[in-house]
Structures are given as C-alpha cells and as structure tokens.
Amino acid sequence: MNKNKRTFKGTFTLQSHYRLTAPAFDGDEPLKKGEAEGFSTFSYTLKEDENLTATGVFKGEMLVLWYKAINKKPVYTELFIQSDGSRNYQFFGTWTSYTTKKTSVASWGEYRIPCSGDFDLGDGDFSPNPKYWQYGWEEFRY
C-alpha cells in the first residue's frame, strides 16, 4: 500500500465474452462487417512475493472493454470515453495477508474504481473523497 511497488505472479481465467450488437451510443457509426466491440470478464489470482513484508494474494473478477478490427486480434478500447463514468480494466476482489490471513476489499481500475462506495465522489471523473486524502489520495483531487 502507500507507495509500495510489488511484482506479482498469477493467472487470469476467461469467464465470458460479450459482443455488442449495436453501436454503444446514438449517433455512432455502425461497425463495418467483420469488426466487433464488447467486453470480457476474467477471474484472477495475483500472488505477491511471500518473502517480503506485508504481502498476500489478490483474488477477484476483472472486466475489460475491447475492440476487434477486421482480421485483427482484439485490443484495448476506450469504448465509453465520451460518457460520464468511463472506465476500463475494472478489478474487484479481495487481498488476503499471508501472515494474518485477514482479508480486505481490493478494487482498482482505469479512470474509475469499481464498487468504491463513498471513496469516489467524482461526477464524470474519479475524484477521491476528502476524508481519504490523509491516506495519500490528495494528489488525485480535482
């Protein structure tokens, strides 16, 4: 936590794919034949190095938005970038300490943090609640 940076070893397991059958927004041009966009869900397990202090295991679910061009592999997309609450790479799960076995909620993502309750007060963008600034979040305020 805080400013710690750790490496992980783990797995991502595909759970499901969802392909959008119409443009995400009114006014968007329809996709060309052979193009696709949608999202996929994964389960994940990410293990920190047990030999370091304050380490554990992250487990949970992940959502990824993607776009697939004609005859290409799917790639990251900012499908909903024009809307409030735009987000991608949404992780929601738990972190369990190797030492204490205590489990805590662990969520993170790009642009927004899923299921964050009163932590994220932003309308269109992420903006942390001032009561969390003392824990290192003040630099992200608007």
PDB file of C-alpha atoms in Angstrom:
ATOM      1  CA  MET A   1       0.000   0.000   0.000  1.00  0.00           C
ATOM      2  CA  ASN A   2       1.025   3.645   0.092  1.00  0.00           C
ATOM      3  CA  LYS A   3       3.855   3.933  -2.421  1.00  0.00           C
ATOM      4  CA  ASN A   4       4.979   0.286  -2.309  1.00  0.00           C
ATOM      5  CA  LYS A   5       5.532  -1.334  -5.677  1.00  0.00           C
ATOM      6  CA  ARG A   6       5.487  -5.116  -5.873  1.00  0.00           C
ATOM      7  CA  THR A   7       5.729  -7.748  -8.549  1.00  0.00           C
ATOM      8  CA  PHE A   8       3.098 -10.460  -8.894  1.00  0.00           C
ATOM      9  CA  LYS A   9       2.786 -13.942 -10.263  1.00  0.00           C
ATOM     10  CA  GLY A  10      -0.629 -15.248 -11.110  1.00  0.00           C
ATOM     11  CA  THR A  11      -3.327 -16.218 -13.540  1.00  0.00           C
ATOM     12  CA  PHE A  12      -6.229 -14.692 -15.434  1.00  0.00           C
ATOM     13  CA  THR A  13      -9.001 -17.082 -16.461  1.00  0.00           C
ATOM     14  CA  LEU A  14     -11.519 -16.045 -19.103  1.00  0.00           C
ATOM     15  CA  GLN A  15     -15.078 -16.310 -17.795  1.00  0.00           C
ATOM     16  CA  SER A  16     -17.160 -14.826 -20.630  1.00  0.00           C
ATOM     17  CA  HIS A  17     -17.192 -12.655 -23.774  1.00  0.00           C
ATOM     18  CA  TYR A  18     -19.967 -10.224 -24.660  1.00  0.00           C
ATOM     19  CA  ARG A  19     -20.192  -8.669 -28.111  1.00  0.00           C
ATOM     20  CA  LEU A  20     -22.227  -5.504 -28.604  1.00  0.00           C
ATOM     21  CA  THR A  21     -24.791  -5.910 -31.364  1.00  0.00           C
ATOM     22  CA  ALA A  22     -25.365  -2.181 -31.922  1.00  0.00           C
ATOM     23  CA  PRO A  23     -23.284   0.998 -31.527  1.00  0.00           C
ATOM     24  CA  ALA A  24     -22.742   1.939 -27.893  1.00  0.00           C
ATOM     25  CA  PHE A  25     -24.112   5.471 -28.414  1.00  0.00           C
ATOM     26  CA  ASP A  26     -26.768   7.044 -30.616  1.00  0.00           C
ATOM     27  CA  GLY A  27     -25.008   8.753 -33.498  1.00  0.00           C
ATOM     28  CA  ASP A  28     -22.051   6.359 -33.556  1.00  0.00           C
ATOM     29  CA  GLU A  29     -21.389   4.844 -36.939  1.00  0.00           C
ATOM     30  CA  PRO A  30     -22.236   1.159 -37.190  1.00  0.00           C
ATOM     31  CA  LEU A  31     -19.288  -1.206 -37.161  1.00  0.00           C
ATOM     32  CA  LYS A  32     -18.090  -2.493 -40.512  1.00  0.00           C
ATOM     33  CA  LYS A  33     -18.648  -6.132 -41.377  1.00  0.00           C
ATOM     34  CA  GLY A  34     -16.003  -8.145 -39.537  1.00  0.00           C
ATOM     35  CA  GLU A  35     -15.422  -5.527 -36.798  1.00  0.00           C
ATOM     36  CA  ALA A  36     -16.587  -6.148 -33.241  1.00  0.00           C
ATOM     37  CA  GLU A  37     -16.580  -4.437 -29.870  1.00  0.00           C
ATOM     38  CA  GLY A  38     -17.613  -5.612 -26.454  1.00  0.00           C
ATOM     39  CA  PHE A  39     -16.291  -6.703 -23.102  1.00  0.00           C
ATOM     40  CA  SER A  40     -14.921  -9.799 -21.436  1.00  0.00           C
ATOM     41  CA  THR A  41     -14.825 -10.947 -17.831  1.00  0.00           C
ATOM     42  CA  PHE A  42     -11.995 -12.813 -16.135  1.00  0.00           C
ATOM     43  CA  SER A  43     -11.242 -14.249 -12.729  1.00  0.00           C
ATOM     44  CA  TYR A  44      -7.754 -13.558 -11.411  1.00  0.00           C
ATOM     45  CA  THR A  45      -5.311 -14.655  -8.732  1.00  0.00           C
ATOM     46  CA  LEU A  46      -2.210 -12.489  -8.238  1.00  0.00           C
ATOM     47  CA  LYS A  47       0.371 -13.560  -5.664  1.00  0.00           C
ATOM     48  CA  GLU A  48       2.941 -11.244  -4.115  1.00  0.00           C
ATOM     49  CA  ASP A  49       6.366 -12.493  -3.026  1.00  0.00           C
ATOM     50  CA  GLU A  50       5.864 -14.331   0.291  1.00  0.00           C
ATOM     51  CA  ASN A  51       9.398 -13.409   1.404  1.00  0.00           C
ATOM     52  CA  LEU A  52       8.572  -9.683   1.584  1.00  0.00           C
ATOM     53  CA  THR A  53       6.717  -7.999   4.432  1.00  0.00           C
ATOM     54  CA  ALA A  54       3.024  -7.099   4.264  1.00  0.00           C
ATOM     55  CA  THR A  55       2.287  -9.290   1.247  1.00  0.00           C
ATOM     56  CA  GLY A  56      -0.574 -11.533   0.239  1.00  0.00           C
ATOM     57  CA  VAL A  57      -2.845 -12.738  -2.533  1.00  0.00           C
ATOM     58  CA  PHE A  58      -5.277 -10.741  -4.683  1.00  0.00           C
ATOM     59  CA  LYS A  59      -8.299 -12.693  -5.974  1.00  0.00           C
ATOM     60  CA  GLY A  60     -11.361 -11.484  -7.808  1.00  0.00           C
ATOM     61  CA  GLU A  61     -13.050 -10.617 -11.072  1.00  0.00           C
ATOM     62  CA  MET A  62     -11.948  -8.308 -13.886  1.00  0.00           C
ATOM     63  CA  LEU A  63     -13.814  -6.594 -16.732  1.00  0.00           C
ATOM     64  CA  VAL A  64     -12.050  -5.490 -19.946  1.00  0.00           C
ATOM     65  CA  LEU A  65     -13.533  -3.491 -22.848  1.00  0.00           C
ATOM     66  CA  TRP A  66     -12.175  -4.422 -26.290  1.00  0.00           C
ATOM     67  CA  TYR A  67     -12.381  -3.642 -29.993  1.00  0.00           C
ATOM     68  CA  LYS A  68     -11.566  -6.048 -32.826  1.00  0.00           C
ATOM     69  CA  ALA A  69     -10.726  -4.724 -36.285  1.00  0.00           C
ATOM     70  CA  ILE A  70     -11.214  -6.838 -39.403  1.00  0.00           C
ATOM     71  CA  ASN A  71      -8.776  -9.791 -39.384  1.00  0.00           C
ATOM     72  CA  LYS A  72      -7.012  -8.482 -36.247  1.00  0.00           C
ATOM     73  CA  LYS A  73      -6.765  -9.559 -32.620  1.00  0.00           C
ATOM     74  CA  PRO A  74      -8.934  -7.746 -30.043  1.00  0.00           C
ATOM     75  CA  VAL A  75      -7.272  -4.699 -28.458  1.00  0.00           C
ATOM     76  CA  TYR A  76      -7.958  -2.299 -25.597  1.00  0.00           C
ATOM     77  CA  THR A  77     -10.640   0.292 -26.301  1.00  0.00           C
ATOM     78  CA  GLU A  78     -11.981   3.451 -24.702  1.00  0.00           C
ATOM     79  CA  LEU A  79     -15.471   2.486 -25.797  1.00  0.00           C
ATOM     80  CA  PHE A  80     -17.280   4.724 -23.300  1.00  0.00           C
ATOM     81  CA  ILE A  81     -14.685   7.539 -23.069  1.00  0.00           C
ATOM     82  CA  GLN A  82     -17.270  10.149 -24.129  1.00  0.00           C
ATOM     83  CA  SER A  83     -19.591   9.324 -21.234  1.00  0.00           C
ATOM     84  CA  ASP A  84     -19.500  10.138 -17.534  1.00  0.00           C
ATOM     85  CA  GLY A  85     -18.139   7.272 -15.555  1.00  0.00           C
ATOM     86  CA  SER A  86     -15.922   5.995 -18.373  1.00  0.00           C
ATOM     87  CA  ARG A  87     -13.805   3.070 -17.201  1.00  0.00           C
ATOM     88  CA  ASN A  88     -11.818   0.032 -18.281  1.00  0.00           C
ATOM     89  CA  TYR A  89      -9.694  -2.681 -16.691  1.00  0.00           C
ATOM     90  CA  GLN A  90     -12.001  -2.930 -13.693  1.00  0.00           C
ATOM     91  CA  PHE A  91     -10.717  -5.195 -10.918  1.00  0.00           C
ATOM     92  CA  PHE A  92     -12.930  -6.092  -7.956  1.00  0.00           C
ATOM     93  CA  GLY A  93     -11.896  -8.599  -5.363  1.00  0.00           C
ATOM     94  CA  THR A  94     -10.004  -9.177  -2.155  1.00  0.00           C
ATOM     95  CA  TRP A  95      -6.487  -9.149  -0.798  1.00  0.00           C
ATOM     96  CA  THR A  96      -5.594 -11.720   1.867  1.00  0.00           C
ATOM     97  CA  SER A  97      -2.476 -11.335   4.011  1.00  0.00           C
ATOM     98  CA  TYR A  98      -0.112 -14.294   4.046  1.00  0.00           C
ATOM     99  CA  THR A  99       0.739 -13.572   7.690  1.00  0.00           C
ATOM    100  CA  THR A 100      -2.545 -12.655   9.366  1.00  0.00           C
ATOM    101  CA  LYS A 101      -4.953 -14.316   6.904  1.00  0.00           C
ATOM    102  CA  LYS A 102      -7.030 -11.104   7.179  1.00  0.00           C
ATOM    103  CA  THR A 103      -8.992 -10.315   4.001  1.00  0.00           C
ATOM    104  CA  SER A 104      -9.725  -6.797   2.735  1.00  0.00           C
ATOM    105  CA  VAL A 105     -11.630  -5.458  -0.271  1.00  0.00           C
ATOM    106  CA  ALA A 106      -9.212  -4.622  -3.095  1.00  0.00           C
ATOM    107  CA  SER A 107     -10.560  -2.771  -6.138  1.00  0.00           C
ATOM    108  CA  TRP A 108      -8.818  -0.771  -8.840  1.00  0.00           C
ATOM    109  CA  GLY A 109      -9.285   0.254 -12.443  1.00  0.00           C
ATOM    110  CA  GLU A 110      -8.582   2.729 -15.180  1.00  0.00           C
ATOM    111  CA  TYR A 111     -10.485   6.041 -14.826  1.00  0.00           C
ATOM    112  CA  ARG A 112     -12.778   4.738 -12.041  1.00  0.00           C
ATOM    113  CA  ILE A 113     -12.611   2.318  -9.103  1.00  0.00           C
ATOM    114  CA  PRO A 114     -15.425  -0.262  -9.061  1.00  0.00           C
ATOM    115  CA  CYS A 115     -17.724  -0.626  -6.047  1.00  0.00           C
ATOM    116  CA  SER A 116     -15.856   2.111  -4.185  1.00  0.00           C
ATOM    117  CA  GLY A 117     -18.773   3.448  -2.135  1.00  0.00           C
ATOM    118  CA  ASP A 118     -18.128   6.946  -0.775  1.00  0.00           C
ATOM    119  CA  PHE A 119     -14.455   6.875  -1.804  1.00  0.00           C
ATOM    120  CA  ASP A 120     -15.058   8.236  -5.347  1.00  0.00           C
ATOM    121  CA  LEU A 121     -17.150  11.421  -5.336  1.00  0.00           C
ATOM    122  CA  GLY A 122     -16.467  12.419  -8.946  1.00  0.00           C
ATOM    123  CA  ASP A 123     -19.286  13.056 -11.394  1.00  0.00           C
ATOM    124  CA  GLY A 124     -17.579  12.445 -14.732  1.00  0.00           C
ATOM    125  CA  ASP A 125     -14.095  11.566 -13.497  1.00  0.00           C
ATOM    126  CA  PHE A 126     -12.502   9.959 -10.468  1.00  0.00           C
ATOM    127  CA  SER A 127     -12.257  12.333  -7.516  1.00  0.00           C
ATOM    128  CA  PRO A 128     -11.447  10.941  -4.058  1.00  0.00           C
ATOM    129  CA  ASN A 129     -13.494  11.936  -1.054  1.00  0.00           C
ATOM    130  CA  PRO A 130     -11.521  14.492   1.042  1.00  0.00           C
ATOM    131  CA  LYS A 131     -11.751  12.207   4.082  1.00  0.00           C
ATOM    132  CA  TYR A 132      -9.305   9.842   2.294  1.00  0.00           C
ATOM    133  CA  TRP A 133      -6.737  12.499   1.335  1.00  0.00           C
ATOM    134  CA  GLN A 134      -4.739  11.801   4.501  1.00  0.00           C
ATOM    135  CA  TYR A 135      -4.038   8.290   3.167  1.00  0.00           C
ATOM    136  CA  GLY A 136      -2.226   9.562   0.082  1.00  0.00           C
ATOM    137  CA  TRP A 137      -5.172  10.357  -2.187  1.00  0.00           C
ATOM    138  CA  GLU A 138      -4.970  14.177  -2.080  1.00  0.00           C
ATOM    139  CA  GLU A 139      -2.796  14.267  -5.219  1.00  0.00           C
ATOM    140  CA  PHE A 140      -5.747  12.875  -7.219  1.00  0.00           C
ATOM    141  CA  ARG A 141      -8.276  15.531  -6.191  1.00  0.00           C
ATOM    142  CA  TYR A 142      -9.864  17.941  -8.658  1.00  0.00           C
TER     143      TYR A 142
END
